[in-house]
PDB file of C-alpha atoms in Angstrom:
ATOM      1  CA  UNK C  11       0.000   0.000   0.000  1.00 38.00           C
ATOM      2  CA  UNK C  12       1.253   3.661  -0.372  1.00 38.00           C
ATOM      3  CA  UNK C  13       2.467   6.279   2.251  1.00 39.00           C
ATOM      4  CA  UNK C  14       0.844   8.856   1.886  1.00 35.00           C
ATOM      5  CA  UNK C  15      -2.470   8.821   4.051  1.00 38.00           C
ATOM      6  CA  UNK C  16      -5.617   8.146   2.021  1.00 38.00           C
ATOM      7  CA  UNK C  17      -6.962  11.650   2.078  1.00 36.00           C
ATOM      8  CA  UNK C  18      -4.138  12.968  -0.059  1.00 37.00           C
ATOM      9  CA  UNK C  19      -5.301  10.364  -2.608  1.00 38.00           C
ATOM     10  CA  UNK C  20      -7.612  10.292  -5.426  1.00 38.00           C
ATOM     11  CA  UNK C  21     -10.826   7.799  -4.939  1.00 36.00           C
ATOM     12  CA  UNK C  22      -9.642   5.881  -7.661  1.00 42.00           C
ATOM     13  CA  UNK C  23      -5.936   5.450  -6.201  1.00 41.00           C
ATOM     14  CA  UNK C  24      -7.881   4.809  -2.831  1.00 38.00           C
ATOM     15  CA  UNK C  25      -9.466   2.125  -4.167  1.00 41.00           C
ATOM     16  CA  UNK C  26      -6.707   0.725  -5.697  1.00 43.00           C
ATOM     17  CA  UNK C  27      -4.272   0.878  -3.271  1.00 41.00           C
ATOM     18  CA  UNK C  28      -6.916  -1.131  -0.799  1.00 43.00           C
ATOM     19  CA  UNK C  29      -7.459  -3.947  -3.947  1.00 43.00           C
ATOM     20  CA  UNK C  30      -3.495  -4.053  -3.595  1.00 41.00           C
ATOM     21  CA  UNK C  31      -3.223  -4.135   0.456  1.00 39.00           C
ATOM     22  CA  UNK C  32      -5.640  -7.026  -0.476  1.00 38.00           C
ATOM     23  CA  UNK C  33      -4.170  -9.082  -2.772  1.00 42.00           C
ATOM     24  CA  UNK C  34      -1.199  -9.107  -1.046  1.00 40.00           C
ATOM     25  CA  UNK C  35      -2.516  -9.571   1.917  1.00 39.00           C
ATOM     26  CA  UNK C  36      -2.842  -6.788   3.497  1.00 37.00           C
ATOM     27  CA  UNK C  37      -5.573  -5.545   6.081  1.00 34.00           C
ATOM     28  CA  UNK C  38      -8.925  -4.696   4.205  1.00 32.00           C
ATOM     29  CA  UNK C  39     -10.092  -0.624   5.069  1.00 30.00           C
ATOM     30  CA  UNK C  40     -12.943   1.054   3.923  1.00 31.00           C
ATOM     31  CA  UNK C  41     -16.155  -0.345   2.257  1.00 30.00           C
ATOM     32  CA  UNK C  42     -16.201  -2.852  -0.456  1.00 29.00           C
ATOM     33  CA  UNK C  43     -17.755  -1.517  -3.645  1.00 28.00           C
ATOM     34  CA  UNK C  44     -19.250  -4.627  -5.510  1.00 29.00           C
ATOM     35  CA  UNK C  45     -19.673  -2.417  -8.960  1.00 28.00           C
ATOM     36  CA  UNK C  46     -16.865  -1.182  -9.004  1.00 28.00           C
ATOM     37  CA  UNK C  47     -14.992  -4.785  -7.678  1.00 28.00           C
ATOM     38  CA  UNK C  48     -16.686  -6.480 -11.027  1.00 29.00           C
ATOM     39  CA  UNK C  49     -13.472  -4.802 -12.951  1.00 30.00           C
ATOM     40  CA  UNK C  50     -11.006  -6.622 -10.114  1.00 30.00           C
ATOM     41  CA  UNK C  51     -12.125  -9.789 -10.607  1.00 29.00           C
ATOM     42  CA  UNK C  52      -8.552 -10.864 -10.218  1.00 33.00           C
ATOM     43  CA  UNK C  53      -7.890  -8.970  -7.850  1.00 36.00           C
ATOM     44  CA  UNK C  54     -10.647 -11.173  -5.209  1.00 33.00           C
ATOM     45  CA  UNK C  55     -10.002 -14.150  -7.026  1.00 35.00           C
ATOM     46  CA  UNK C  56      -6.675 -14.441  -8.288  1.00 42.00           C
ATOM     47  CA  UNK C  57      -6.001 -17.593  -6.947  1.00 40.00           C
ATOM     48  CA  UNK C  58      -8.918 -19.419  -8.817  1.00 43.00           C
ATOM     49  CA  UNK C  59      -8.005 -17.880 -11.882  1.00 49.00           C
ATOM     50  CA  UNK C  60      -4.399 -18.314 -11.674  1.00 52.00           C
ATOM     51  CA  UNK C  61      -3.547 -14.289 -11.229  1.00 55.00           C
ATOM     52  CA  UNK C  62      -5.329 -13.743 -14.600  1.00 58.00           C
ATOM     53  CA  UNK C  63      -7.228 -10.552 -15.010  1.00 65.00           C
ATOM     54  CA  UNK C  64      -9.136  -9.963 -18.171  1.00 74.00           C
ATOM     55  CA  UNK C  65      -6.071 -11.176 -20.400  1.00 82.00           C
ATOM     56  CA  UNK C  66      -3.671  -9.583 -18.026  1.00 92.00           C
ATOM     57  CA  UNK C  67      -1.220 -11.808 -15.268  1.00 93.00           C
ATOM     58  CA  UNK C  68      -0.316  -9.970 -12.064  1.00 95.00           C
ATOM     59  CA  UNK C  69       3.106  -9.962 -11.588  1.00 97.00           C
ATOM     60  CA  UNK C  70       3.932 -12.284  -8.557  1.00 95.00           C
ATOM     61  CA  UNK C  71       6.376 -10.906  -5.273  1.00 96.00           C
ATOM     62  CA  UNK C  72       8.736 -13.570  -4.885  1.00 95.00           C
ATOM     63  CA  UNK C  73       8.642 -15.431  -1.058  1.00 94.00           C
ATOM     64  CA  UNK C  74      10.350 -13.609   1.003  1.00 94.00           C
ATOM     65  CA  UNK C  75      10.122  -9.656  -0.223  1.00 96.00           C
ATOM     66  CA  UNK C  76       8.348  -7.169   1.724  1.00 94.00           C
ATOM     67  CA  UNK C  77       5.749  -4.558  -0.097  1.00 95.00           C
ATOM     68  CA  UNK C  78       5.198  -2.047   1.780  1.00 95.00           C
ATOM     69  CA  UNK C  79       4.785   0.460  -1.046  1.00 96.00           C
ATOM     70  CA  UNK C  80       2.248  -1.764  -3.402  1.00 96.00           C
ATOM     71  CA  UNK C  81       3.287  -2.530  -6.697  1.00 96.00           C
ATOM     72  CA  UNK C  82       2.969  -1.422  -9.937  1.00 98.00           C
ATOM     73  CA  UNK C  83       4.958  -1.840 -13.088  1.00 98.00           C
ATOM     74  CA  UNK C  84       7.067  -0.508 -15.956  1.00 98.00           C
ATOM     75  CA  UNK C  85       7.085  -2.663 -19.029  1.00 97.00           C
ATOM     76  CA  UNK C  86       9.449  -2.277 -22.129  1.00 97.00           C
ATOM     77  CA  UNK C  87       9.522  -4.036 -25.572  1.00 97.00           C
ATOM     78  CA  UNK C  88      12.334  -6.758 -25.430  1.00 96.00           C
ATOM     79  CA  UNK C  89      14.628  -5.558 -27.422  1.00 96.00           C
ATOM     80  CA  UNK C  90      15.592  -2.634 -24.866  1.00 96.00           C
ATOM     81  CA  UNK C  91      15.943  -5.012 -21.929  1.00 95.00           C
ATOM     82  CA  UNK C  92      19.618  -5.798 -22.028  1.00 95.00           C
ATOM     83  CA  UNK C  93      20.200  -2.405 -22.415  1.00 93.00           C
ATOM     84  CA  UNK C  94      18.254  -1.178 -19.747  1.00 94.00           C
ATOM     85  CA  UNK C  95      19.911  -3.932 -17.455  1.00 94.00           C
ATOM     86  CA  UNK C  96      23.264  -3.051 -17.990  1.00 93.00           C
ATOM     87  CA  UNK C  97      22.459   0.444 -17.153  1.00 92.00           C
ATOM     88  CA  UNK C  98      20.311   0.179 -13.881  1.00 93.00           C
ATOM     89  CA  UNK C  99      22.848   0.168 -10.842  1.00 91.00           C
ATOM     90  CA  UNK C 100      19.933  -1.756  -8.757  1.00 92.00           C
ATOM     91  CA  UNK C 101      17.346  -3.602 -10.175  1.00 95.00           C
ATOM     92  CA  UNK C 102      14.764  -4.926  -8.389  1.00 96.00           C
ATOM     93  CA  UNK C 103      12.340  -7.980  -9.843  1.00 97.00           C
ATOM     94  CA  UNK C 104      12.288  -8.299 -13.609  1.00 98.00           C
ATOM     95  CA  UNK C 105      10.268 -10.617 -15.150  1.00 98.00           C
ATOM     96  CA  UNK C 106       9.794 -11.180 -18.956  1.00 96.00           C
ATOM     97  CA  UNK C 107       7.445 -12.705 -21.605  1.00 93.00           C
ATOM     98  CA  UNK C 108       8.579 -13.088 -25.367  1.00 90.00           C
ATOM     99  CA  UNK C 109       7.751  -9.670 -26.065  1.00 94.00           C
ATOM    100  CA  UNK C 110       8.087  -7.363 -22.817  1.00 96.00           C
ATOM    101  CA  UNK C 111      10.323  -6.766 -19.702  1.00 97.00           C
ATOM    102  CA  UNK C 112       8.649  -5.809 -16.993  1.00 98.00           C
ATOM    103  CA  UNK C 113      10.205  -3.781 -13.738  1.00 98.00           C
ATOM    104  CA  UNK C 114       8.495  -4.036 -10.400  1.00 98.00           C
ATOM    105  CA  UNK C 115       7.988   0.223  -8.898  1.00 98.00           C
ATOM    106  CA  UNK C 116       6.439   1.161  -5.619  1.00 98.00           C
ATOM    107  CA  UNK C 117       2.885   1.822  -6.031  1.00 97.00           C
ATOM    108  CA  UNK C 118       2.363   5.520  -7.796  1.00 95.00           C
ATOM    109  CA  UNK C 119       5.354   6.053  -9.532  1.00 94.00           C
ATOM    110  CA  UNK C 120       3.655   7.588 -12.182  1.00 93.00           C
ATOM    111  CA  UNK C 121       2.849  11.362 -10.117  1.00 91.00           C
ATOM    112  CA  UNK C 122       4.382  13.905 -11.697  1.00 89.00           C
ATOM    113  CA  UNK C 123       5.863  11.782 -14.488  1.00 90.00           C
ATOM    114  CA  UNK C 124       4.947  10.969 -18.071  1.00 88.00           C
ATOM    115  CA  UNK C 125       6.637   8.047 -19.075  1.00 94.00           C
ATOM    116  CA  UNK C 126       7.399   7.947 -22.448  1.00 95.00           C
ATOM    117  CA  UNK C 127       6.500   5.305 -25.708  1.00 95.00           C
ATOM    118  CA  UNK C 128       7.322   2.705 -25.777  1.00 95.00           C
ATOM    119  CA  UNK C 129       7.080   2.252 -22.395  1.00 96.00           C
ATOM    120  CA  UNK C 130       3.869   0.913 -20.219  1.00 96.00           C
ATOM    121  CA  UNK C 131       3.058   1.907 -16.764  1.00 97.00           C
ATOM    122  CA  UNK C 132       0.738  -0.427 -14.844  1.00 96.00           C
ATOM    123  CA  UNK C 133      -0.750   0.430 -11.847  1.00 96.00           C
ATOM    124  CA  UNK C 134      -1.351  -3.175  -9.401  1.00 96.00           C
ATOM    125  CA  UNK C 135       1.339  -4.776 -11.570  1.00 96.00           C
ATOM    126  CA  UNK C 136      -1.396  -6.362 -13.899  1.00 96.00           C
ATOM    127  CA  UNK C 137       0.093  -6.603 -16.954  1.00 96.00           C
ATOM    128  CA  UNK C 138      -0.633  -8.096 -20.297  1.00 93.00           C
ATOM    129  CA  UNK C 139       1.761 -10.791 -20.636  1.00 87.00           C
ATOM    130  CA  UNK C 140       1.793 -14.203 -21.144  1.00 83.00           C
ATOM    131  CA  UNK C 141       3.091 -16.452 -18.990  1.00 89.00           C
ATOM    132  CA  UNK C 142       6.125 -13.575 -17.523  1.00 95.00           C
ATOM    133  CA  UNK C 143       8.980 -15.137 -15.300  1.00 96.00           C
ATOM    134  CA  UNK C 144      11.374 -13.686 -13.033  1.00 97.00           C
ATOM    135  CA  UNK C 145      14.697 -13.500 -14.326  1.00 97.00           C
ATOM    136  CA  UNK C 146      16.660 -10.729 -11.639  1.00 97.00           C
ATOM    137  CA  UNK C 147      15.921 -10.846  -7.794  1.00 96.00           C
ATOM    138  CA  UNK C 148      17.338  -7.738  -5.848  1.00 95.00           C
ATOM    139  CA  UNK C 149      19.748  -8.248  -3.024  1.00 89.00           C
ATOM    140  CA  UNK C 150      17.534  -6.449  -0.575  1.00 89.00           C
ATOM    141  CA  UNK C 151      13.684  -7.081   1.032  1.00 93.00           C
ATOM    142  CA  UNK C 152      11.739  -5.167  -1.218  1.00 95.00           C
ATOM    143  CA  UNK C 153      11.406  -5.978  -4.906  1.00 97.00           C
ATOM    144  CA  UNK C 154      11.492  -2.626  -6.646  1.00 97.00           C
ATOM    145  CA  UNK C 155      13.252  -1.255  -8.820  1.00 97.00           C
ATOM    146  CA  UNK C 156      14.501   2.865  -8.013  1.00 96.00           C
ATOM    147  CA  UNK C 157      11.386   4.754 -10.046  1.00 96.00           C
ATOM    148  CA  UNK C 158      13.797   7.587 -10.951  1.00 94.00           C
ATOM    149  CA  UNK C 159      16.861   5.898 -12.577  1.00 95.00           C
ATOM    150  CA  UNK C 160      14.162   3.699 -14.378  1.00 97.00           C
ATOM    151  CA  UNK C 161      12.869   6.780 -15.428  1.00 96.00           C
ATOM    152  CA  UNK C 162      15.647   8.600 -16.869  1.00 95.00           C
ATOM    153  CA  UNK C 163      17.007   5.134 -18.405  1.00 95.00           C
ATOM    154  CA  UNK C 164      13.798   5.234 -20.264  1.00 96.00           C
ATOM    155  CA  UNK C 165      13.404   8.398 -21.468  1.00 96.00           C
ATOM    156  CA  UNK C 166      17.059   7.952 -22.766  1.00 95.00           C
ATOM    157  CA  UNK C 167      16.010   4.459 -25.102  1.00 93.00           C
ATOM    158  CA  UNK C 168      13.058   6.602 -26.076  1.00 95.00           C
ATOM    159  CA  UNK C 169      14.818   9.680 -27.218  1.00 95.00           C
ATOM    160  CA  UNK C 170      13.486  11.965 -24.918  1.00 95.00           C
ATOM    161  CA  UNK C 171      14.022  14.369 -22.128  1.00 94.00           C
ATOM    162  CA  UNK C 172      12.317  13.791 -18.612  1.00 93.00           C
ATOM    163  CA  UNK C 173       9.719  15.913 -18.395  1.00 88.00           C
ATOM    164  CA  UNK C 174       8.599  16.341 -13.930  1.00 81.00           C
ATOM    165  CA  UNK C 175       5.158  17.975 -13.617  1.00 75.00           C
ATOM    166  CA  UNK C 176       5.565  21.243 -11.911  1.00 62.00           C
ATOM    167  CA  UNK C 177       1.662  21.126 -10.423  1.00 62.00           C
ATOM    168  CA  UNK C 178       2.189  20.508  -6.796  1.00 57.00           C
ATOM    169  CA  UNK C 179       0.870  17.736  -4.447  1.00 53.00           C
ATOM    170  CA  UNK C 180      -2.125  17.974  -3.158  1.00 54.00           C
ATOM    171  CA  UNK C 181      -2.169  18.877   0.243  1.00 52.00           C
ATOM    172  CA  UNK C 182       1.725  20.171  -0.226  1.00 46.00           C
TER     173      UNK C 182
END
C-alpha cells in the first residue's frame, strides 16, 4: 500500500491501493464496492483464476520480499531489456514474456511523471503478458526497482528528455 495517508489520494488510487493491500494480503479498510470490484475480478479471485485478469497476469512478489509500497509496473519491448539492465545500478524484480520486460515500482510512480513510448506503466502490476517469469531478484527485502533511474534510463532508449510535472501535491 502507499504512504501517503488516504486523504491525499484520489478515490480511484484509494481504491486501488486497498485492492493491492488485499491481494497481497494486506488488512482490508474502507467499504467494499461490488460495482466497481466487477473490474477486479482478479484482484478477489486471483487464486482461482491463476492471477489472470481480463487477459492480463499480475506480476507475482517472490517469497520472502516485503511490499510495503504496493506494486505497480514498468514494461518495455524486449529488445531494450539488455540495455536497460546493464544500465540500472539496482534492479529490483524483472520478469519477462517473449515480447516485454517488466520492472516491479512502488505503487504511484507515475505522479508527476509521463513516461514515455514505448514504455507501459501499470498500476497493481497487472500486466498483459503471457506467462512472464522472473529473471533478476534484488539483493535487498523489497522488490522494486529505483522509479527515478528507471525513469531517466527510459526516457534515454526513447529519445526523450524527462519531463517532472511542476503542479504541486495535493495537500503540499
Amino acid at each position: 500500500m502507499t504512504s501517503l495517508p488516504a486523504g491525499r489520494l484520489s478515490r480511484a488510487r484509494r481504491h486501488e491501493a486497498g485492492a493491492q493491500s488485499r491481494a497481497y494480503g494486506g488488512p482490508q479498510k474502507g467499504p467494499q464496492h461490488g460495482a466497481h470490484n466487477g473490474a477486479h475480478t482478479g484482484e478477489q479471485g486471483g487464486e482461482r483464476n491463476g492471477g489472470r485478469n481480463n487477459g492480463r497476469v499480475r506480476l507475482p512478489v517472490p517469497p520472502g520480499l516485503s511490499t510495503p509500497l504496493g506494486c505497480d509496473a514498468v514494461g518495455l519491448p524486449a529488445r531494450h531489456g539488455f540495455r536497460m539492465m546493464a544500465h540500472l545500478s539496482r534492479p529490483g524484480c524483472v520478469f519477462t514474456d517473449a515480447d516485454w520486460w517488466w520492472w516491479l515500482v512502488p505503487a504511484e510512480s507515475d505522479l508527476g511523471l509521463v513516461w514515455p513510448q514505448p514504455a507501459r506503466y501499470v498500476p497493481g502490476a497487472y500486466v498483459p503478458a503471457t506467462r512472464p517469469r522472473l529473471i533478476h531478484t534484488p539483493e535487498g527485502s523489497a522488490p522494486y526497482t529505483p522509479p527515478i533511474p528507471l525513469y531517466l534510463m527510459v526516457c534515454r532508449v526513447a529519445g526523450t528528455a524527462p519531463a517532472w510535472s511542476t503542479v504541486r501535491h495535493q495537500g503540499s
